XYZ file of C-alpha atoms in Angstrom:
231
model
C 0.000 0.000 0.000
C 1.288 3.455 -0.923
C 1.005 6.314 1.583
C 1.527 10.024 1.033
C 3.378 12.094 3.626
C 1.910 15.505 2.890
C 4.002 18.635 3.243
C 1.373 21.044 1.929
C -2.371 20.979 1.226
C -4.177 24.110 0.058
C -7.611 24.028 1.702
C -8.580 27.253 -0.077
C -8.017 25.765 -3.548
C -9.631 22.461 -2.600
C -12.734 24.244 -1.271
C -13.013 26.451 -4.354
C -12.790 23.504 -6.753
C -14.937 21.186 -4.641
C -17.776 23.697 -4.529
C -17.789 23.720 -8.350
C -17.250 20.011 -9.015
C -19.301 18.454 -6.204
C -21.571 20.998 -4.454
C -23.289 18.275 -2.447
C -20.115 17.269 -0.650
C -20.142 18.238 3.005
C -17.783 17.629 5.851
C -18.804 14.644 7.911
C -20.091 15.660 11.282
C -21.980 13.636 13.806
C -24.029 14.724 16.761
C -24.075 12.750 19.913
C -26.311 13.108 22.893
C -24.757 12.092 26.171
C -26.902 11.283 29.124
C -25.435 11.845 32.546
C -27.383 10.947 35.651
C -27.337 14.617 36.594
C -26.958 16.509 33.333
C -28.044 15.872 29.747
C -25.445 17.186 27.386
C -25.318 17.481 23.600
C -22.011 17.587 21.945
C -20.963 17.792 18.341
C -17.847 15.989 17.219
C -15.930 16.405 13.985
C -14.834 13.075 12.529
C -11.089 13.323 12.028
C -10.471 16.812 10.653
C -7.198 15.605 9.186
C -8.817 12.652 7.407
C -11.575 14.940 6.134
C -8.978 17.327 4.733
C -7.265 14.540 2.789
C -10.584 13.079 1.600
C -11.646 16.439 0.183
C -8.316 16.818 -1.601
C -8.483 13.300 -3.070
C -12.009 13.949 -4.344
C -10.831 17.056 -6.204
C -7.723 15.303 -7.558
C -9.826 12.430 -8.919
C -12.152 14.880 -10.654
C -9.259 16.747 -12.252
C -7.663 13.481 -13.376
C -10.934 12.393 -14.985
C -12.117 15.697 -16.431
C -9.415 18.379 -16.046
C -6.585 19.613 -18.234
C -3.555 18.144 -16.427
C -0.094 18.093 -17.994
C 3.412 17.629 -16.676
C 6.175 20.103 -15.847
C 7.548 20.210 -19.405
C 4.116 20.357 -21.064
C 1.692 21.852 -18.514
C -2.038 22.192 -19.005
C -4.214 24.371 -16.792
C -2.866 22.068 -14.085
C 0.325 20.050 -13.952
C 1.831 17.419 -11.709
C 4.898 15.317 -11.312
C 7.652 13.810 -9.197
C 10.731 15.972 -8.844
C 13.614 16.758 -6.483
C 12.882 20.237 -5.136
C 14.393 22.629 -2.627
C 11.950 24.599 -0.559
C 11.640 27.049 2.295
C 9.890 30.097 3.725
C 9.930 33.378 1.848
C 9.073 36.243 4.160
C 6.520 35.566 6.898
C 3.671 33.902 5.043
C 4.860 32.233 1.838
C 6.399 28.838 1.161
C 8.308 28.326 -2.094
C 9.426 25.133 -3.855
C 12.033 25.248 -6.610
C 13.222 22.547 -8.981
C 14.100 21.864 -12.602
C 14.029 19.324 -15.382
C 16.197 19.280 -18.490
C 13.663 21.550 -20.183
C 12.014 23.575 -17.403
C 12.845 25.709 -14.366
C 9.951 25.279 -11.930
C 8.681 27.319 -9.006
C 5.686 26.532 -6.780
C 4.423 29.039 -4.222
C 1.613 29.295 -1.694
C 0.637 30.268 1.813
C 2.762 28.857 4.615
C -0.491 28.361 6.574
C -1.080 25.251 4.425
C 2.218 23.613 5.374
C 2.173 20.540 7.601
C 2.460 21.685 11.213
C 0.466 24.888 10.788
C -3.053 24.867 12.242
C -5.534 24.174 9.445
C -8.961 25.552 8.812
C -10.407 22.108 9.418
C -8.731 21.978 12.789
C -10.117 25.397 13.596
C -13.605 24.103 12.767
C -13.012 21.335 15.275
C -12.342 23.832 18.039
C -8.550 23.884 17.831
C -6.552 26.935 18.984
C -5.898 29.734 16.492
C -3.127 29.135 13.942
C 0.380 29.815 15.216
C 2.477 32.635 13.847
C 4.118 31.668 10.533
C 7.590 31.615 12.118
C 6.451 28.977 14.622
C 5.976 26.157 12.133
C 6.958 22.710 13.329
C 10.704 22.195 13.655
C 10.129 18.658 12.338
C 10.031 20.222 8.891
C 13.494 20.139 7.357
C 13.614 23.752 6.058
C 12.386 25.161 9.378
C 14.892 23.118 11.350
C 17.765 24.162 9.091
C 16.645 27.789 9.266
C 16.673 27.756 13.070
C 20.115 26.177 13.390
C 21.765 27.902 10.443
C 24.557 30.439 10.735
C 23.934 33.765 8.966
C 23.748 33.130 5.231
C 25.908 34.769 2.592
C 24.369 37.456 0.440
C 21.821 35.979 -1.966
C 23.145 35.200 -5.397
C 21.487 37.563 -7.850
C 21.286 36.824 -11.556
C 21.803 39.670 -14.004
C 19.547 39.291 -17.032
C 20.698 40.335 -20.452
C 19.203 43.547 -21.780
C 15.847 42.662 -23.356
C 15.192 43.279 -27.000
C 12.356 45.423 -28.346
C 9.067 44.416 -26.701
C 5.818 45.924 -25.560
C 4.945 46.653 -21.939
C 3.052 43.374 -21.402
C 5.925 41.292 -22.770
C 8.366 43.218 -20.572
C 6.200 42.502 -17.529
C 6.145 38.792 -18.396
C 9.928 38.794 -18.733
C 10.300 40.470 -15.340
C 7.957 37.907 -13.762
C 9.864 34.990 -15.288
C 13.098 36.549 -14.018
C 11.587 36.764 -10.521
C 10.764 33.040 -10.566
C 14.291 32.211 -11.709
C 15.821 34.439 -9.033
C 13.690 32.874 -6.306
C 14.704 29.357 -7.331
C 18.388 30.300 -7.509
C 18.459 31.612 -3.929
C 16.955 28.547 -2.220
C 19.336 26.845 0.197
C 19.524 23.363 1.677
C 19.086 19.858 0.286
C 16.432 18.874 -2.219
C 13.630 16.497 -1.296
C 11.929 14.227 -3.823
C 8.297 15.368 -3.893
C 5.022 14.628 -5.651
C 2.712 17.540 -6.436
C -0.310 18.801 -8.336
C -0.431 22.524 -9.093
C -2.380 25.212 -10.949
C -0.345 26.828 -13.719
C 0.105 30.573 -13.148
C 2.870 31.602 -15.554
C 5.166 30.062 -18.153
C 7.540 31.320 -20.799
C 11.115 31.185 -22.083
C 13.908 31.811 -19.617
C 15.039 35.455 -19.636
C 18.621 34.163 -19.207
C 19.303 32.226 -22.441
C 23.037 32.536 -21.917
C 22.637 30.422 -18.759
C 19.627 28.244 -19.513
C 19.578 27.890 -23.290
C 16.048 27.170 -24.484
C 14.675 26.170 -21.084
C 11.187 27.282 -20.089
C 10.293 28.909 -16.742
C 7.088 27.682 -15.091
C 5.328 29.063 -12.012
C 2.420 27.342 -10.298
C 0.593 27.228 -6.992
C 0.101 23.733 -5.549
C -3.029 21.942 -4.442
C -0.729 19.586 -2.584
C 2.918 18.657 -2.182
C 3.927 15.339 -0.615
C 7.190 13.538 0.030
C 7.859 10.810 -2.530
C 10.349 8.317 -1.088
């Protein structure tokens, strides 16, 4: 039996897609009435918020696999997935970023750090859990967080210098700048890569703005529905 060890699940994306693909789906809740000799109490319990979170994700993934436009990293559709060694870590206070590459594509995946394993989830909040912790208090069991906490001060970030662009209109220039931002973000990640499985929504793709370094590679940016370790 194959198990997924999830690093990231985007409840916001899952909810948005689930409401469109299966409006009748509802979180499983049960009500129990407890009778005490002195007091009659009614209590509502949420059946495994964590299991519910995964079940909702799997329902959306199955729908996209059956009916959606899913490609791979080198030929993405509206969505794309794959297995890839990727570095990842926190960017600022509230963003997590994954960076990797194939022979043809430089890939970046970004989303809210609130969806990373170890952060309090919306489902947990529904179950009466405490409010989410501050983004810098993510679980130290996560490799990037642990390395960040024990690391010595890092050297200045390596910054790529793009070649001067040729003639282009304002929209093309903006696309080039965005692709350069993705490439810069991936180049400044530190620490070891982890082999991960993911499914993501495509946000941006285009030729690398650094052909002298990357040749004809493409740059692809997406935001993941999920990321899981793939051992």
